Coordinates of C-alpha atoms in Angstrom, one line a residue:
M594 CA 32.9 13.5 -29.3
D595 CA 31.5 11.0 -30.5
A596 CA 33.7 10.5 -33.2
T597 CA 36.6 9.4 -31.2
L598 CA 34.3 7.1 -29.7
P599 CA 35.7 3.8 -29.6
T600 CA 34.2 0.7 -32.5
P601 CA 33.6 -2.3 -30.8
Q602 CA 34.7 -5.5 -32.0
T603 CA 31.6 -7.0 -34.4
A604 CA 32.6 -10.7 -32.9
H605 CA 35.9 -10.5 -31.1
T606 CA 36.3 -14.4 -32.2
A607 CA 32.8 -15.8 -32.6
T608 CA 30.5 -16.7 -34.9
A609 CA 26.7 -17.3 -35.4
A610 CA 28.1 -20.8 -35.9
S611 CA 30.0 -20.8 -32.2
L612 CA 26.2 -20.3 -31.0
D613 CA 24.4 -22.9 -32.7
D614 CA 23.9 -25.2 -29.8
R615 CA 21.9 -22.7 -27.2
G616 CA 18.9 -24.4 -26.1
G617 CA 18.1 -20.7 -25.0
F618 CA 15.1 -20.4 -22.5
D619 CA 13.0 -23.3 -21.9
E620 CA 9.2 -23.0 -21.3
Q621 CA 8.7 -25.9 -19.7
F622 CA 10.9 -24.8 -17.1
L623 CA 7.8 -25.5 -14.5
G624 CA 6.6 -27.9 -16.3
V625 CA 3.5 -25.8 -17.1
P626 CA 3.9 -24.1 -20.4
V627 CA 4.6 -20.7 -20.0
P628 CA 6.1 -19.0 -23.1
V629 CA 8.9 -16.0 -23.6
P630 CA 5.6 -12.9 -24.2
A631 CA 5.3 -12.2 -27.5
L632 CA 5.4 -8.4 -28.6
A633 CA 2.3 -7.2 -31.2
R634 CA 3.1 -5.3 -34.3
V635 CA 6.9 -4.7 -33.5
E636 CA 9.7 -6.3 -35.1
T637 CA 11.5 -8.8 -32.4
V638 CA 14.3 -11.0 -32.6
L639 CA 14.7 -13.9 -30.6
L640 CA 17.9 -15.0 -29.4
P641 CA 18.7 -18.3 -27.4
Y642 CA 21.7 -18.2 -24.9
T643 CA 22.3 -20.7 -22.2
H644 CA 19.3 -21.0 -20.1
F645 CA 18.0 -17.5 -21.4
S646 CA 16.5 -16.5 -24.1
V647 CA 16.8 -12.8 -25.5
L648 CA 13.6 -11.0 -27.3
M649 CA 15.3 -8.1 -29.2
R650 CA 14.0 -5.3 -30.7
P651 CA 16.2 -4.2 -33.5
D652 CA 14.1 -0.6 -33.5
K653 CA 15.6 0.2 -29.8
R654 CA 19.0 -2.3 -30.1
L655 CA 18.2 -2.6 -26.8
A656 CA 15.3 -6.3 -25.5
A657 CA 12.3 -5.8 -25.4
I658 CA 12.1 -9.3 -22.9
T659 CA 14.4 -11.7 -21.7
A660 CA 13.4 -15.2 -20.0
L661 CA 15.7 -16.9 -17.9
G662 CA 15.3 -20.1 -15.7
I663 CA 16.7 -20.5 -12.7
D664 CA 17.4 -23.8 -11.1
G665 CA 18.3 -23.4 -8.0
A666 CA 19.6 -27.0 -6.6
K667 CA 22.0 -26.5 -9.1
L668 CA 23.8 -22.8 -8.9
M669 CA 27.3 -22.5 -8.8
D670 CA 29.3 -19.8 -7.6
L671 CA 31.7 -18.8 -10.5
D672 CA 33.3 -15.4 -11.0
R673 CA 33.8 -13.0 -13.9
S674 CA 37.2 -12.7 -14.7
G675 CA 38.4 -12.5 -18.0
I676 CA 35.0 -12.5 -19.7
Q677 CA 34.4 -9.5 -21.8
W678 CA 31.1 -8.1 -23.5
R679 CA 30.8 -8.7 -27.1
L680 CA 28.4 -8.6 -29.9
D681 CA 26.3 -11.2 -31.0
P682 CA 27.5 -12.1 -34.3
R683 CA 23.7 -13.4 -35.3
L684 CA 22.5 -10.0 -35.2
P685 CA 23.9 -7.0 -36.9
E686 CA 25.4 -4.7 -35.3
D687 CA 23.5 -1.7 -36.0
Q688 CA 20.5 -3.8 -34.3
Q689 CA 22.5 -3.9 -31.1
T690 CA 23.6 -1.2 -28.6
G691 CA 27.5 -2.0 -28.1
E692 CA 30.8 -0.6 -25.9
R693 CA 30.2 3.2 -28.1
V694 CA 27.3 4.2 -25.8
Y695 CA 28.9 2.5 -22.7
A696 CA 32.4 4.7 -23.4
R697 CA 34.2 7.1 -21.2
N698 CA 30.6 7.7 -18.8
D699 CA 28.7 6.7 -15.8
I700 CA 26.3 4.5 -17.4
D701 CA 27.0 0.9 -16.8
R702 CA 26.3 -1.8 -18.7
G703 CA 23.7 -3.2 -16.4
H704 CA 22.9 -6.8 -17.2
L705 CA 19.4 -7.8 -18.1
V706 CA 19.9 -11.6 -17.1
R707 CA 21.2 -12.0 -13.5
R708 CA 24.6 -13.3 -14.2
A709 CA 24.6 -15.1 -10.9
S710 CA 21.0 -16.3 -11.4
A711 CA 22.7 -17.9 -14.6
V712 CA 25.1 -19.9 -13.7
W713 CA 23.8 -23.3 -13.0
G714 CA 24.1 -26.6 -14.6
D715 CA 24.8 -30.3 -14.2
T716 CA 28.5 -29.3 -15.1
R717 CA 30.8 -26.6 -14.3
A718 CA 31.3 -27.0 -18.2
E719 CA 27.6 -25.6 -18.9
A720 CA 27.4 -23.3 -15.7
Q721 CA 30.7 -21.3 -17.4
R722 CA 29.1 -20.9 -21.2
A723 CA 26.0 -19.3 -19.2
N724 CA 28.5 -17.2 -17.3
E725 CA 29.6 -15.6 -20.6
D726 CA 26.8 -15.8 -22.4
T727 CA 25.2 -13.2 -19.8
F728 CA 27.8 -11.0 -21.4
H729 CA 26.4 -10.1 -25.0
Y730 CA 25.4 -6.8 -25.2
T731 CA 22.0 -8.2 -26.7
N732 CA 21.4 -8.8 -22.6
A733 CA 22.6 -5.5 -21.4
A734 CA 20.6 -2.0 -20.9
P735 CA 22.2 2.0 -20.2
Q736 CA 21.9 2.1 -16.9
A737 CA 23.7 5.2 -14.5
A738 CA 26.6 3.4 -12.4
K739 CA 24.3 4.8 -9.0
F740 CA 21.7 2.7 -10.3
N741 CA 23.2 -0.3 -11.4
Q742 CA 25.4 -0.7 -8.2
G743 CA 23.4 1.0 -5.6
L744 CA 19.9 -1.5 -6.3
E745 CA 20.3 -4.3 -3.2
L746 CA 16.9 -4.7 -3.3
W747 CA 16.4 -5.1 -7.3
L748 CA 19.2 -7.8 -7.3
G749 CA 18.0 -9.2 -4.6
M750 CA 14.7 -9.9 -5.6
E751 CA 15.6 -13.2 -7.5
S752 CA 17.8 -14.9 -4.7
Y753 CA 14.8 -14.0 -2.2
L754 CA 12.1 -15.7 -4.7
L755 CA 14.5 -18.5 -5.1
E756 CA 14.8 -19.4 -1.3
N757 CA 10.9 -19.8 -1.5
A758 CA 10.4 -21.5 -4.2
A759 CA 10.2 -24.6 -2.4
D760 CA 7.2 -26.0 -4.0
N761 CA 8.7 -26.9 -6.9
A762 CA 12.4 -28.2 -6.9
R763 CA 13.8 -25.1 -6.5
R764 CA 12.8 -23.6 -9.5
L765 CA 12.0 -20.0 -11.2
I766 CA 11.6 -18.5 -14.7
V767 CA 12.6 -14.4 -14.2
F768 CA 11.0 -12.0 -17.4
T769 CA 13.0 -9.0 -16.9
G770 CA 13.0 -5.9 -19.4
P771 CA 12.9 -2.6 -20.1
I772 CA 9.8 -0.1 -19.8
F773 CA 10.1 2.0 -22.8
S774 CA 8.4 5.7 -22.9
D775 CA 8.0 8.7 -25.1
V776 CA 10.7 11.0 -22.8
D777 CA 13.3 8.5 -22.7
P778 CA 16.3 10.6 -23.4
V779 CA 18.3 9.7 -26.7
Y780 CA 22.1 9.1 -25.5
R781 CA 24.5 8.4 -28.6
G782 CA 21.7 7.1 -30.4
V783 CA 19.9 5.2 -28.4
E784 CA 16.8 5.7 -25.9
I785 CA 18.3 5.5 -22.2
P786 CA 15.1 3.7 -20.4
L787 CA 14.0 5.2 -17.3
R788 CA 12.0 2.1 -15.3
Y789 CA 12.4 -1.4 -16.0
F790 CA 10.7 -4.3 -14.7
K791 CA 10.4 -7.8 -13.8
V792 CA 8.1 -10.4 -13.2
A793 CA 9.0 -13.5 -11.5
V794 CA 6.6 -16.7 -12.2
L795 CA 6.9 -20.0 -9.8
L796 CA 5.0 -23.1 -8.7
Q797 CA 2.1 -22.6 -6.0
E798 CA 0.9 -25.7 -4.4
G799 CA 1.1 -27.0 -8.4
A800 CA -0.4 -23.9 -9.9
L801 CA 1.0 -20.8 -11.4
A802 CA 1.6 -17.9 -9.7
A803 CA 3.7 -14.8 -10.2
T804 CA 4.4 -11.1 -9.3
G805 CA 5.2 -8.1 -11.1
Y806 CA 8.0 -5.6 -9.8
V807 CA 8.9 -2.0 -11.1
V808 CA 12.2 -0.1 -10.6
D809 CA 13.1 3.4 -12.1
Q810 CA 16.2 5.7 -12.7
T811 CA 15.7 8.8 -13.3
P812 CA 17.1 10.3 -10.2
Q813 CA 20.4 9.2 -11.4
L814 CA 20.0 9.7 -14.6
A815 CA 19.7 13.1 -14.2
D816 CA 23.4 13.6 -12.6
L817 CA 25.1 12.7 -15.2
D818 CA 25.6 15.5 -17.3
D819 CA 26.2 14.5 -21.1
V820 CA 23.2 12.7 -20.4
P821 CA 19.7 14.7 -22.1
K822 CA 17.3 15.7 -18.6
P823 CA 14.5 12.8 -18.5
D824 CA 12.5 16.6 -17.5
A825 CA 13.8 17.6 -20.2
V826 CA 11.9 15.4 -22.7
G827 CA 8.3 15.7 -21.4
D828 CA 6.5 16.5 -18.4
D829 CA 5.3 12.2 -17.9
A830 CA 8.8 11.1 -16.3
P831 CA 7.6 9.3 -13.4
P832 CA 8.0 11.3 -9.8
L833 CA 10.2 8.5 -8.8
G834 CA 12.8 8.6 -6.1
P835 CA 16.4 6.7 -6.1
F836 CA 16.3 3.4 -5.7
R837 CA 12.5 2.7 -5.1
T838 CA 11.3 -0.3 -5.8
F839 CA 7.5 -1.3 -6.4
Q840 CA 5.8 -4.5 -6.4
V841 CA 2.7 -3.1 -9.2
P842 CA -0.1 -5.2 -11.1
I843 CA 1.4 -7.4 -14.0
R844 CA -1.3 -6.2 -15.9
D845 CA -0.2 -2.9 -15.7
I846 CA 3.6 -3.9 -16.8
A847 CA 1.6 -5.1 -19.9
A848 CA -0.4 -1.9 -20.4
L849 CA 3.5 -0.1 -20.0
T850 CA 5.2 -2.3 -22.5
R851 CA 2.2 -3.8 -24.7
L852 CA 4.3 -7.4 -24.0
D853 CA 1.6 -10.3 -24.6
L854 CA 1.7 -10.7 -20.5
D855 CA -2.2 -12.6 -20.4
Q856 CA -1.4 -15.4 -19.2
L857 CA 0.5 -13.9 -16.2
A858 CA -1.3 -11.3 -15.2
A859 CA -4.6 -14.1 -14.6
V860 CA -2.0 -15.5 -11.7
D861 CA -0.9 -12.5 -10.2
R862 CA -0.6 -13.4 -6.3
M863 CA -0.9 -9.3 -5.6
P864 CA -4.1 -8.8 -4.5
I865 CA -5.0 -6.2 -5.5
A866 CA -4.3 -7.2 -9.0
A867 CA -8.0 -8.9 -8.5
T868 CA -10.1 -6.5 -5.9
L869 CA -9.1 -3.7 -8.8
P870 CA -9.0 -5.0 -12.3
S871 CA -10.4 -2.0 -13.8
A872 CA -7.8 0.5 -11.6
R873 CA -5.6 3.7 -13.5
V874 CA -2.0 1.9 -14.1
T875 CA 0.3 2.7 -11.1
S876 CA -2.3 3.3 -9.1
A877 CA -2.1 0.5 -7.3
W878 CA 2.2 0.4 -7.0
R879 CA 2.9 -0.9 -3.3
E880 CA 6.3 0.6 -2.5
L881 CA 8.8 -1.8 -1.4
S882 CA 11.1 -1.4 1.5
S883 CA 13.2 -4.4 2.1
P884 CA 13.0 -7.6 0.9
E885 CA 10.8 -9.5 3.8
C886 CA 8.5 -6.9 1.6
L887 CA 8.1 -9.2 -1.6
D888 CA 6.3 -12.2 0.3
L889 CA 3.8 -13.6 -2.3
D890 CA 1.0 -13.5 0.2
F891 CA 1.3 -10.2 1.5
D892 CA -1.1 -8.7 4.0
L893 CA -3.1 -6.1 1.3
N894 CA -4.1 -3.9 4.6
S895 CA -1.0 -4.1 6.5

């Protein structure tokens, strides 16, 4: 069956030079340096786009992390009609995951940088360029269709946090990426991450503050007939239910991904992150049931 799968057009009409003007994620976006977290001892490639950057892992053919600056005062409502997914011509095709993984199945191209959050600018042309940039395969990750289309809380995080980021002219940084593990099923030559993380960074009273979140798609992948079952590749698949989203200590995300999140872990607004600094990974995770649970100053005893 795989031999008949479509082969994506390598660059459509784009060339590497056509992306030369992309400024990428601005580490000074909040007025305080917040660099893209590094991944030690693993080959990575940093690809700049409009308002965001993608740190690619060629060995996984997926992003290690994406970094986006959101300017809530300049957001525009542009649609996605006519925009096609494309490979990034700056990276060899065999180092990114293209259409072959997503063809004729119930696996979606899940945006890592959320399209609507990147669509802002001083001009409509700038916002439209960001809109189109989010449709590079480097900004996608394989997600079960039910998972990708049902995450109202996950997708609503950025909107909720943005509305509450009034301390710095409604500016917000969001880091997003997959959590790779030894039990991720391999499908058409690509590992499908079971879990994803998000870290939101903003200024509170002039100082950096950050919060971390994790969501799991294990139950949805189990419903796909041609995807290896997660429980068949190991006994450590996370026992999380459908669409369950957790606020977690940022240090846990660092432990699970090996990303350098020290700067953000130091300003984690999750109280238990400070009160139990040596807690076992996953032991302090807090399930979220509604957007109201995302408050940065939630009561630990509530």
